[in-house]
Amino acid sequence: NEDWTYTGMFENTQTITNKSGDDKVELKRAYVEGRLGGMDLTAGRWNEVTFTGNVLDTNIDGVKVSYGDKVKVFGLAGKGAGEGYLEESEDRVYIAGVEADMGAVDAYAAYFETDSSAHSDFSTDNLDKEIWNVGVSYNFAPDFVLAAEYMRGNEDYYDTDKDGWYADLAWKGASADEPGSYGLHVGYFDQSANAYLSPTTDGFVTDVFDHGYKGMVYGASYTFAKNIVGVFNYYDFEDKECGADADTMFTELYFTF
């Protein structure tokens, strides 16, 4: 059916530091996407990145439906797929949101609710969360984009406030089909663990991720040849609760076909 696609992804983890070379192969994603009754539908196990991923970026088992074009509303119901905050299969997540493309301005808002089996180091109570999330990006000049985001949770599980925010200023950007193109960006995070589920970041150690984090990120991208793009980010983070440092340099090289 030309209206439907199926995607599967296997992940191989191999240990090369011992003589046996232990390895493990897992089916990490298996989902269908298509249109049903005028709505877009995703069902199965996929990597859910909601907006920027600063609240949620993780594999889940679930169903997501969306409707609209320039203004799109969506709803999601899912369960944990063995990763991070939504680790157990009995963990549940529900999301309702709206996003709007208004030309130079993009805006979005969402509500997240979870029923989680996770708990903090200081309590056996479940870390159920309700989080509101809003954000906007503004292409205020031909080569500049300013983005900002705010999120707020309903509980004080950690002594790191109930809210968090993020801002980023980007100049240009590498394009895979334009060799020699490049971009720079600088951003700041102030993220409370009370106001995210499983966020996107390459700049943390375990302690920072558990309690919340804050700090700067500086990044660059460059297209070395057609369909070959390099990305570099430097993170200067610290834990919001205990002040532990996490200075991280993260480099990626993308080949597209």
mmCIF file with all atom_site columns, C-alpha atoms in Angstrom, residues 28-223:
data_model
loop_
_atom_site.group_PDB
_atom_site.id
_atom_site.type_symbol
_atom_site.label_atom_id
_atom_site.label_alt_id
_atom_site.label_comp_id
_atom_site.label_asym_id
_atom_site.label_entity_id
_atom_site.label_seq_id
_atom_site.pdbx_PDB_ins_code
_atom_site.Cartn_x
_atom_site.Cartn_y
_atom_site.Cartn_z
_atom_site.occupancy
_atom_site.B_iso_or_equiv
_atom_site.pdbx_formal_charge
_atom_site.auth_seq_id
_atom_site.auth_comp_id
_atom_site.auth_asym_id
_atom_site.auth_atom_id
_atom_site.pdbx_PDB_model_num
ATOM 1   C CA . LYS A 1 28  ? 15.040 -1.708 18.630 1.00 0.00 ? 28  LYS A CA 1
ATOM 2   C CA . ARG A 1 29  ? 12.378 -0.261 16.333 1.00 0.00 ? 29  ARG A CA 1
ATOM 3   C CA . ALA A 1 30  ? 9.482  -1.753 14.365 1.00 0.00 ? 30  ALA A CA 1
ATOM 4   C CA . TYR A 1 31  ? 6.609  0.515  13.353 1.00 0.00 ? 31  TYR A CA 1
ATOM 5   C CA . VAL A 1 32  ? 4.185  1.467  10.603 1.00 0.00 ? 32  VAL A CA 1
ATOM 6   C CA . GLU A 1 33  ? 3.311  4.946  9.358  1.00 0.00 ? 33  GLU A CA 1
ATOM 7   C CA . GLY A 1 34  ? 0.427  5.961  7.139  1.00 0.00 ? 34  GLY A CA 1
ATOM 8   C CA . ARG A 1 35  ? -2.822 7.850  6.758  1.00 0.00 ? 35  ARG A CA 1
ATOM 9   C CA . LEU A 1 36  ? -6.150 6.749  8.155  1.00 0.00 ? 36  LEU A CA 1
ATOM 10  C CA . GLY A 1 37  ? -9.340 8.775  7.784  1.00 0.00 ? 37  GLY A CA 1
ATOM 11  C CA . GLY A 1 38  ? -7.448 11.989 7.019  1.00 0.00 ? 38  GLY A CA 1
ATOM 12  C CA . MET A 1 39  ? -5.086 11.558 9.985  1.00 0.00 ? 39  MET A CA 1
ATOM 13  C CA . ASP A 1 40  ? -1.416 10.589 10.101 1.00 0.00 ? 40  ASP A CA 1
ATOM 14  C CA . LEU A 1 41  ? -0.840 7.455  12.195 1.00 0.00 ? 41  LEU A CA 1
ATOM 15  C CA . THR A 1 42  ? 2.303  5.909  13.698 1.00 0.00 ? 42  THR A CA 1
ATOM 16  C CA . ALA A 1 43  ? 2.034  2.597  15.562 1.00 0.00 ? 43  ALA A CA 1
ATOM 17  C CA . GLY A 1 44  ? 4.539  0.134  16.988 1.00 0.00 ? 44  GLY A CA 1
ATOM 18  C CA . ARG A 1 45  ? 7.946  0.793  18.590 1.00 0.00 ? 45  ARG A CA 1
ATOM 19  C CA . TRP A 1 46  ? 9.717  3.943  17.425 1.00 0.00 ? 46  TRP A CA 1
ATOM 20  C CA . ASN A 1 47  ? 11.991 6.690  18.709 1.00 0.00 ? 47  ASN A CA 1
ATOM 21  C CA . GLU A 1 48  ? 9.636  9.441  19.886 1.00 0.00 ? 48  GLU A CA 1
ATOM 22  C CA . VAL A 1 49  ? 11.285 12.873 19.745 1.00 0.00 ? 49  VAL A CA 1
ATOM 23  C CA . THR A 1 50  ? 8.666  15.413 20.794 1.00 0.00 ? 50  THR A CA 1
ATOM 24  C CA . PHE A 1 51  ? 9.583  18.839 19.348 1.00 0.00 ? 51  PHE A CA 1
ATOM 25  C CA . THR A 1 52  ? 13.227 19.525 20.342 1.00 0.00 ? 52  THR A CA 1
ATOM 26  C CA . GLY A 1 53  ? 13.484 16.380 22.459 1.00 0.00 ? 53  GLY A CA 1
ATOM 27  C CA . ASN A 1 54  ? 14.316 18.416 25.578 1.00 0.00 ? 54  ASN A CA 1
ATOM 28  C CA . VAL A 1 55  ? 11.385 16.787 27.411 1.00 0.00 ? 55  VAL A CA 1
ATOM 29  C CA . LEU A 1 56  ? 11.172 13.416 25.644 1.00 0.00 ? 56  LEU A CA 1
ATOM 30  C CA . ASP A 1 57  ? 13.482 11.525 23.280 1.00 0.00 ? 57  ASP A CA 1
ATOM 31  C CA . THR A 1 58  ? 13.239 7.761  23.772 1.00 0.00 ? 58  THR A CA 1
ATOM 32  C CA . ASN A 1 59  ? 11.974 4.528  22.245 1.00 0.00 ? 59  ASN A CA 1
ATOM 33  C CA . ILE A 1 60  ? 8.355  3.775  23.152 1.00 0.00 ? 60  ILE A CA 1
ATOM 34  C CA . ASP A 1 61  ? 5.682  1.224  22.234 1.00 0.00 ? 61  ASP A CA 1
ATOM 35  C CA . GLY A 1 62  ? 2.526  3.060  21.319 1.00 0.00 ? 62  GLY A CA 1
ATOM 36  C CA . VAL A 1 63  ? 0.205  4.838  18.902 1.00 0.00 ? 63  VAL A CA 1
ATOM 37  C CA . LYS A 1 64  ? 0.415  8.452  17.717 1.00 0.00 ? 64  LYS A CA 1
ATOM 38  C CA . VAL A 1 65  ? -2.187 10.263 15.620 1.00 0.00 ? 65  VAL A CA 1
ATOM 39  C CA . SER A 1 66  ? -1.956 13.771 14.177 1.00 0.00 ? 66  SER A CA 1
ATOM 40  C CA . TYR A 1 67  ? -4.158 15.971 12.038 1.00 0.00 ? 67  TYR A CA 1
ATOM 41  C CA . GLY A 1 68  ? -3.511 19.191 10.164 1.00 0.00 ? 68  GLY A CA 1
ATOM 42  C CA . ASP A 1 69  ? -0.932 20.925 7.996  1.00 0.00 ? 69  ASP A CA 1
ATOM 43  C CA . LYS A 1 70  ? 0.247  24.418 8.947  1.00 0.00 ? 70  LYS A CA 1
ATOM 44  C CA . VAL A 1 71  ? -1.451 23.918 12.306 1.00 0.00 ? 71  VAL A CA 1
ATOM 45  C CA . LYS A 1 72  ? -1.222 20.325 13.511 1.00 0.00 ? 72  LYS A CA 1
ATOM 46  C CA . VAL A 1 73  ? -2.732 18.710 16.593 1.00 0.00 ? 73  VAL A CA 1
ATOM 47  C CA . PHE A 1 74  ? -1.599 15.328 17.850 1.00 0.00 ? 74  PHE A CA 1
ATOM 48  C CA . GLY A 1 75  ? -2.122 12.771 20.580 1.00 0.00 ? 75  GLY A CA 1
ATOM 49  C CA . LEU A 1 76  ? 0.036  9.869  21.759 1.00 0.00 ? 76  LEU A CA 1
ATOM 50  C CA . ALA A 1 77  ? -0.452 6.929  24.117 1.00 0.00 ? 77  ALA A CA 1
ATOM 51  C CA . GLY A 1 78  ? 2.469  4.631  24.808 1.00 0.00 ? 78  GLY A CA 1
ATOM 52  C CA . LYS A 1 79  ? 4.371  2.452  27.229 1.00 0.00 ? 79  LYS A CA 1
ATOM 53  C CA . GLY A 1 80  ? 8.006  1.962  28.190 1.00 0.00 ? 80  GLY A CA 1
ATOM 54  C CA . ALA A 1 81  ? 10.388 0.144  25.848 1.00 0.00 ? 81  ALA A CA 1
ATOM 55  C CA . GLY A 1 82  ? 13.273 -0.535 28.217 1.00 0.00 ? 82  GLY A CA 1
ATOM 56  C CA . GLU A 1 83  ? 15.043 2.834  28.237 1.00 0.00 ? 83  GLU A CA 1
ATOM 57  C CA . GLY A 1 84  ? 15.669 5.503  30.869 1.00 0.00 ? 84  GLY A CA 1
ATOM 58  C CA . TYR A 1 85  ? 12.702 6.971  32.733 1.00 0.00 ? 85  TYR A CA 1
ATOM 59  C CA . LEU A 1 86  ? 10.200 4.831  30.783 1.00 0.00 ? 86  LEU A CA 1
ATOM 60  C CA . GLU A 1 87  ? 12.163 1.644  31.361 1.00 0.00 ? 87  GLU A CA 1
ATOM 61  C CA . GLU A 1 88  ? 9.508  -0.844 32.414 1.00 0.00 ? 88  GLU A CA 1
ATOM 62  C CA . SER A 1 89  ? 6.734  -2.151 30.156 1.00 0.00 ? 89  SER A CA 1
ATOM 63  C CA . GLU A 1 90  ? 4.128  -1.091 32.734 1.00 0.00 ? 90  GLU A CA 1
ATOM 64  C CA . ASP A 1 91  ? 5.269  2.557  32.506 1.00 0.00 ? 91  ASP A CA 1
ATOM 65  C CA . ARG A 1 92  ? 2.784  4.698  30.597 1.00 0.00 ? 92  ARG A CA 1
ATOM 66  C CA . VAL A 1 93  ? 3.049  8.060  28.814 1.00 0.00 ? 93  VAL A CA 1
ATOM 67  C CA . TYR A 1 94  ? 0.275  10.216 27.327 1.00 0.00 ? 94  TYR A CA 1
ATOM 68  C CA . ILE A 1 95  ? 0.874  13.353 25.263 1.00 0.00 ? 95  ILE A CA 1
ATOM 69  C CA . ALA A 1 96  ? -1.415 15.928 23.665 1.00 0.00 ? 96  ALA A CA 1
ATOM 70  C CA . GLY A 1 97  ? -0.038 18.826 21.681 1.00 0.00 ? 97  GLY A CA 1
ATOM 71  C CA . VAL A 1 98  ? -0.298 21.383 18.905 1.00 0.00 ? 98  VAL A CA 1
ATOM 72  C CA . GLU A 1 99  ? 2.318  22.893 16.597 1.00 0.00 ? 99  GLU A CA 1
ATOM 73  C CA . ALA A 1 100 ? 2.048  25.751 14.114 1.00 0.00 ? 100 ALA A CA 1
ATOM 74  C CA . ASP A 1 101 ? 4.153  26.787 11.106 1.00 0.00 ? 101 ASP A CA 1
ATOM 75  C CA . MET A 1 102 ? 3.657  30.534 10.634 1.00 0.00 ? 102 MET A CA 1
ATOM 76  C CA . GLY A 1 103 ? 6.424  31.247 8.161  1.00 0.00 ? 103 GLY A CA 1
ATOM 77  C CA . ALA A 1 104 ? 9.330  32.897 9.973  1.00 0.00 ? 104 ALA A CA 1
ATOM 78  C CA . VAL A 1 105 ? 7.886  31.744 13.307 1.00 0.00 ? 105 VAL A CA 1
ATOM 79  C CA . ASP A 1 106 ? 7.250  28.171 14.474 1.00 0.00 ? 106 ASP A CA 1
ATOM 80  C CA . ALA A 1 107 ? 5.473  27.558 17.783 1.00 0.00 ? 107 ALA A CA 1
ATOM 81  C CA . TYR A 1 108 ? 4.327  24.532 19.774 1.00 0.00 ? 108 TYR A CA 1
ATOM 82  C CA . ALA A 1 109 ? 2.767  23.467 23.064 1.00 0.00 ? 109 ALA A CA 1
ATOM 83  C CA . ALA A 1 110 ? 2.187  20.084 24.694 1.00 0.00 ? 110 ALA A CA 1
ATOM 84  C CA . TYR A 1 111 ? 1.035  18.359 27.855 1.00 0.00 ? 111 TYR A CA 1
ATOM 85  C CA . PHE A 1 112 ? 2.770  15.178 29.074 1.00 0.00 ? 112 PHE A CA 1
ATOM 86  C CA . GLU A 1 113 ? 1.433  12.791 31.716 1.00 0.00 ? 113 GLU A CA 1
ATOM 87  C CA . THR A 1 114 ? 3.100  9.601  32.937 1.00 0.00 ? 114 THR A CA 1
ATOM 88  C CA . ASP A 1 115 ? 2.360  6.636  35.153 1.00 0.00 ? 115 ASP A CA 1
ATOM 89  C CA . SER A 1 116 ? 5.863  5.510  36.067 1.00 0.00 ? 116 SER A CA 1
ATOM 90  C CA . SER A 1 117 ? 7.399  2.724  38.127 1.00 0.00 ? 117 SER A CA 1
ATOM 91  C CA . ALA A 1 118 ? 10.618 4.744  38.554 1.00 0.00 ? 118 ALA A CA 1
ATOM 92  C CA . HIS A 1 119 ? 11.418 6.350  41.914 1.00 0.00 ? 119 HIS A CA 1
ATOM 93  C CA . SER A 1 120 ? 14.011 8.755  43.274 1.00 0.00 ? 120 SER A CA 1
ATOM 94  C CA . ASP A 1 121 ? 16.947 7.892  45.504 1.00 0.00 ? 121 ASP A CA 1
ATOM 95  C CA . PHE A 1 122 ? 15.110 9.381  48.479 1.00 0.00 ? 122 PHE A CA 1
ATOM 96  C CA . SER A 1 123 ? 11.642 7.844  48.203 1.00 0.00 ? 123 SER A CA 1
ATOM 97  C CA . THR A 1 124 ? 9.822  4.690  47.159 1.00 0.00 ? 124 THR A CA 1
ATOM 98  C CA . ASP A 1 125 ? 6.961  6.752  45.686 1.00 0.00 ? 125 ASP A CA 1
ATOM 99  C CA . ASN A 1 126 ? 6.573  6.478  41.929 1.00 0.00 ? 126 ASN A CA 1
ATOM 100 C CA . LEU A 1 127 ? 7.885  9.412  39.873 1.00 0.00 ? 127 LEU A CA 1
ATOM 101 C CA . ASP A 1 128 ? 4.600  10.130 38.091 1.00 0.00 ? 128 ASP A CA 1
ATOM 102 C CA . LYS A 1 129 ? 4.857  13.452 36.236 1.00 0.00 ? 129 LYS A CA 1
ATOM 103 C CA . GLU A 1 130 ? 2.670  16.026 34.555 1.00 0.00 ? 130 GLU A CA 1
ATOM 104 C CA . ILE A 1 131 ? 4.597  18.499 32.396 1.00 0.00 ? 131 ILE A CA 1
ATOM 105 C CA . TRP A 1 132 ? 3.570  21.506 30.316 1.00 0.00 ? 132 TRP A CA 1
ATOM 106 C CA . ASN A 1 133 ? 5.902  22.453 27.473 1.00 0.00 ? 133 ASN A CA 1
ATOM 107 C CA . VAL A 1 134 ? 5.864  25.496 25.142 1.00 0.00 ? 134 VAL A CA 1
ATOM 108 C CA . GLY A 1 135 ? 8.393  26.717 22.614 1.00 0.00 ? 135 GLY A CA 1
ATOM 109 C CA . VAL A 1 136 ? 9.013  29.037 19.687 1.00 0.00 ? 136 VAL A CA 1
ATOM 110 C CA . SER A 1 137 ? 11.656 29.599 17.012 1.00 0.00 ? 137 SER A CA 1
ATOM 111 C CA . TYR A 1 138 ? 12.062 32.824 15.031 1.00 0.00 ? 138 TYR A CA 1
ATOM 112 C CA . ASN A 1 139 ? 13.976 33.143 11.752 1.00 0.00 ? 139 ASN A CA 1
ATOM 113 C CA . PHE A 1 140 ? 14.558 36.867 12.325 1.00 0.00 ? 140 PHE A CA 1
ATOM 114 C CA . ALA A 1 141 ? 17.166 37.313 9.560  1.00 0.00 ? 141 ALA A CA 1
ATOM 115 C CA . PRO A 1 142 ? 18.150 35.259 6.483  1.00 0.00 ? 142 PRO A CA 1
ATOM 116 C CA . ASP A 1 143 ? 20.922 33.377 8.319  1.00 0.00 ? 143 ASP A CA 1
ATOM 117 C CA . PHE A 1 144 ? 19.816 33.591 11.963 1.00 0.00 ? 144 PHE A CA 1
ATOM 118 C CA . VAL A 1 145 ? 17.343 31.552 14.022 1.00 0.00 ? 145 VAL A CA 1
ATOM 119 C CA . LEU A 1 146 ? 16.575 32.217 17.686 1.00 0.00 ? 146 LEU A CA 1
ATOM 120 C CA . ALA A 1 147 ? 14.795 29.425 19.572 1.00 0.00 ? 147 ALA A CA 1
ATOM 121 C CA . ALA A 1 148 ? 13.505 29.233 23.143 1.00 0.00 ? 148 ALA A CA 1
ATOM 122 C CA . GLU A 1 149 ? 11.574 26.672 25.159 1.00 0.00 ? 149 GLU A CA 1
ATOM 123 C CA . TYR A 1 150 ? 9.973  26.442 28.605 1.00 0.00 ? 150 TYR A CA 1
ATOM 124 C CA . MET A 1 151 ? 8.747  23.396 30.517 1.00 0.00 ? 151 MET A CA 1
ATOM 125 C CA . ARG A 1 152 ? 7.172  23.011 33.972 1.00 0.00 ? 152 ARG A CA 1
ATOM 126 C CA . GLY A 1 153 ? 6.448  19.913 36.029 1.00 0.00 ? 153 GLY A CA 1
ATOM 127 C CA . ASN A 1 154 ? 3.867  19.414 38.756 1.00 0.00 ? 154 ASN A CA 1
ATOM 128 C CA . GLU A 1 155 ? 6.034  17.817 41.476 1.00 0.00 ? 155 GLU A CA 1
ATOM 129 C CA . ASP A 1 156 ? 9.203  18.636 43.458 1.00 0.00 ? 156 ASP A CA 1
ATOM 130 C CA . TYR A 1 157 ? 10.850 15.207 43.315 1.00 0.00 ? 157 TYR A CA 1
ATOM 131 C CA . TYR A 1 158 ? 14.272 16.863 43.282 1.00 0.00 ? 158 TYR A CA 1
ATOM 132 C CA . ASP A 1 159 ? 15.427 20.100 44.894 1.00 0.00 ? 159 ASP A CA 1
ATOM 133 C CA . THR A 1 160 ? 15.943 21.690 41.479 1.00 0.00 ? 160 THR A CA 1
ATOM 134 C CA . ASP A 1 161 ? 12.740 23.727 40.940 1.00 0.00 ? 161 ASP A CA 1
ATOM 135 C CA . LYS A 1 162 ? 9.706  22.627 38.961 1.00 0.00 ? 162 LYS A CA 1
ATOM 136 C CA . ASP A 1 163 ? 10.603 24.380 35.729 1.00 0.00 ? 163 ASP A CA 1
ATOM 137 C CA . GLY A 1 164 ? 13.291 24.431 33.073 1.00 0.00 ? 164 GLY A CA 1
ATOM 138 C CA . TRP A 1 165 ? 14.172 26.398 29.975 1.00 0.00 ? 165 TRP A CA 1
ATOM 139 C CA . TYR A 1 166 ? 16.402 26.398 26.937 1.00 0.00 ? 166 TYR A CA 1
ATOM 140 C CA . ALA A 1 167 ? 17.539 29.021 24.398 1.00 0.00 ? 167 ALA A CA 1
ATOM 141 C CA . ASP A 1 168 ? 19.680 28.751 21.270 1.00 0.00 ? 168 ASP A CA 1
ATOM 142 C CA . LEU A 1 169 ? 20.989 31.168 18.642 1.00 0.00 ? 169 LEU A CA 1
ATOM 143 C CA . ALA A 1 170 ? 22.009 29.595 15.320 1.00 0.00 ? 170 ALA A CA 1
ATOM 144 C CA . TRP A 1 171 ? 23.842 31.148 12.361 1.00 0.00 ? 171 TRP A CA 1
ATOM 145 C CA . LYS A 1 172 ? 23.579 29.441 8.984  1.00 0.00 ? 172 LYS A CA 1
ATOM 146 C CA . GLY A 1 173 ? 23.921 25.614 9.020  1.00 0.00 ? 173 GLY A CA 1
ATOM 147 C CA . ALA A 1 174 ? 25.555 22.825 7.049  1.00 0.00 ? 174 ALA A CA 1
ATOM 148 C CA . SER A 1 175 ? 23.470 21.374 4.201  1.00 0.00 ? 175 SER A CA 1
ATOM 149 C CA . ALA A 1 176 ? 24.229 17.864 2.919  1.00 0.00 ? 176 ALA A CA 1
ATOM 150 C CA . ASP A 1 177 ? 23.792 18.880 -0.737 1.00 0.00 ? 177 ASP A CA 1
ATOM 151 C CA . GLU A 1 178 ? 26.008 21.995 -0.475 1.00 0.00 ? 178 GLU A CA 1
ATOM 152 C CA . PRO A 1 179 ? 29.726 21.144 0.025  1.00 0.00 ? 179 PRO A CA 1
ATOM 153 C CA . GLY A 1 180 ? 31.494 23.865 1.993  1.00 0.00 ? 180 GLY A CA 1
ATOM 154 C CA . SER A 1 181 ? 28.332 25.030 3.774  1.00 0.00 ? 181 SER A CA 1
ATOM 155 C CA . TYR A 1 182 ? 28.641 25.543 7.506  1.00 0.00 ? 182 TYR A CA 1
ATOM 156 C CA . GLY A 1 183 ? 26.919 26.778 10.614 1.00 0.00 ? 183 GLY A CA 1
ATOM 157 C CA . LEU A 1 184 ? 27.505 27.837 14.206 1.00 0.00 ? 184 LEU A CA 1
ATOM 158 C CA . HIS A 1 185 ? 25.267 27.913 17.268 1.00 0.00 ? 185 HIS A CA 1
ATOM 159 C CA . VAL A 1 186 ? 25.393 28.734 20.961 1.00 0.00 ? 186 VAL A CA 1
ATOM 160 C CA . GLY A 1 187 ? 22.810 27.704 23.543 1.00 0.00 ? 187 GLY A CA 1
ATOM 161 C CA . TYR A 1 188 ? 22.016 27.591 27.233 1.00 0.00 ? 188 TYR A CA 1
ATOM 162 C CA . PHE A 1 189 ? 20.121 24.910 29.202 1.00 0.00 ? 189 PHE A CA 1
ATOM 163 C CA . ASP A 1 190 ? 18.590 25.135 32.670 1.00 0.00 ? 190 ASP A CA 1
ATOM 164 C CA . GLN A 1 191 ? 16.809 21.790 32.939 1.00 0.00 ? 191 GLN A CA 1
ATOM 165 C CA . SER A 1 192 ? 15.196 20.454 36.110 1.00 0.00 ? 192 SER A CA 1
ATOM 166 C CA . ALA A 1 193 ? 14.662 16.696 36.379 1.00 0.00 ? 193 ALA A CA 1
ATOM 167 C CA . ASN A 1 194 ? 11.155 17.571 37.586 1.00 0.00 ? 194 ASN A CA 1
ATOM 168 C CA . ALA A 1 195 ? 10.373 19.034 34.135 1.00 0.00 ? 195 ALA A CA 1
ATOM 169 C CA . TYR A 1 196 ? 11.621 16.370 31.724 1.00 0.00 ? 196 TYR A CA 1
ATOM 170 C CA . LEU A 1 197 ? 11.170 12.644 31.085 1.00 0.00 ? 197 LEU A CA 1
ATOM 171 C CA . SER A 1 198 ? 14.059 11.395 28.914 1.00 0.00 ? 198 SER A CA 1
ATOM 172 C CA . PRO A 1 199 ? 15.628 14.398 27.167 1.00 0.00 ? 199 PRO A CA 1
ATOM 173 C CA . THR A 1 200 ? 18.007 14.761 24.250 1.00 0.00 ? 200 THR A CA 1
ATOM 174 C CA . THR A 1 201 ? 21.525 15.714 25.303 1.00 0.00 ? 201 THR A CA 1
ATOM 175 C CA . ASP A 1 202 ? 25.021 14.486 24.570 1.00 0.00 ? 202 ASP A CA 1
ATOM 176 C CA . GLY A 1 203 ? 26.491 16.608 27.350 1.00 0.00 ? 203 GLY A CA 1
ATOM 177 C CA . PHE A 1 204 ? 25.834 14.749 30.596 1.00 0.00 ? 204 PHE A CA 1
ATOM 178 C CA . VAL A 1 205 ? 27.240 12.145 32.912 1.00 0.00 ? 205 VAL A CA 1
ATOM 179 C CA . THR A 1 206 ? 24.915 9.914  34.955 1.00 0.00 ? 206 THR A CA 1
ATOM 180 C CA . ASP A 1 207 ? 24.793 12.209 38.004 1.00 0.00 ? 207 ASP A CA 1
ATOM 181 C CA . VAL A 1 208 ? 23.903 15.241 35.903 1.00 0.00 ? 208 VAL A CA 1
ATOM 182 C CA . PHE A 1 209 ? 21.147 13.407 34.057 1.00 0.00 ? 209 PHE A CA 1
ATOM 183 C CA . ASP A 1 210 ? 19.544 12.137 37.271 1.00 0.00 ? 210 ASP A CA 1
ATOM 184 C CA . HIS A 1 211 ? 19.008 15.499 38.980 1.00 0.00 ? 211 HIS A CA 1
ATOM 185 C CA . GLY A 1 212 ? 18.897 18.121 36.248 1.00 0.00 ? 212 GLY A CA 1
ATOM 186 C CA . TYR A 1 213 ? 21.567 20.127 34.493 1.00 0.00 ? 213 TYR A CA 1
ATOM 187 C CA . LYS A 1 214 ? 22.476 23.637 33.411 1.00 0.00 ? 214 LYS A CA 1
ATOM 188 C CA . GLY A 1 215 ? 25.163 25.213 31.278 1.00 0.00 ? 215 GLY A CA 1
ATOM 189 C CA . MET A 1 216 ? 26.316 26.268 27.839 1.00 0.00 ? 216 MET A CA 1
ATOM 190 C CA . VAL A 1 217 ? 26.671 24.440 24.528 1.00 0.00 ? 217 VAL A CA 1
ATOM 191 C CA . TYR A 1 218 ? 28.783 25.676 21.601 1.00 0.00 ? 218 TYR A CA 1
ATOM 192 C CA . GLY A 1 219 ? 28.523 23.942 18.243 1.00 0.00 ? 219 GLY A CA 1
ATOM 193 C CA . ALA A 1 220 ? 29.572 23.935 14.601 1.00 0.00 ? 220 ALA A CA 1
ATOM 194 C CA . SER A 1 221 ? 28.629 21.974 11.468 1.00 0.00 ? 221 SER A CA 1
ATOM 195 C CA . TYR A 1 222 ? 30.406 21.650 8.107  1.00 0.00 ? 222 TYR A CA 1
ATOM 196 C CA . THR A 1 223 ? 29.722 19.812 4.836  1.00 0.00 ? 223 THR A CA 1
#
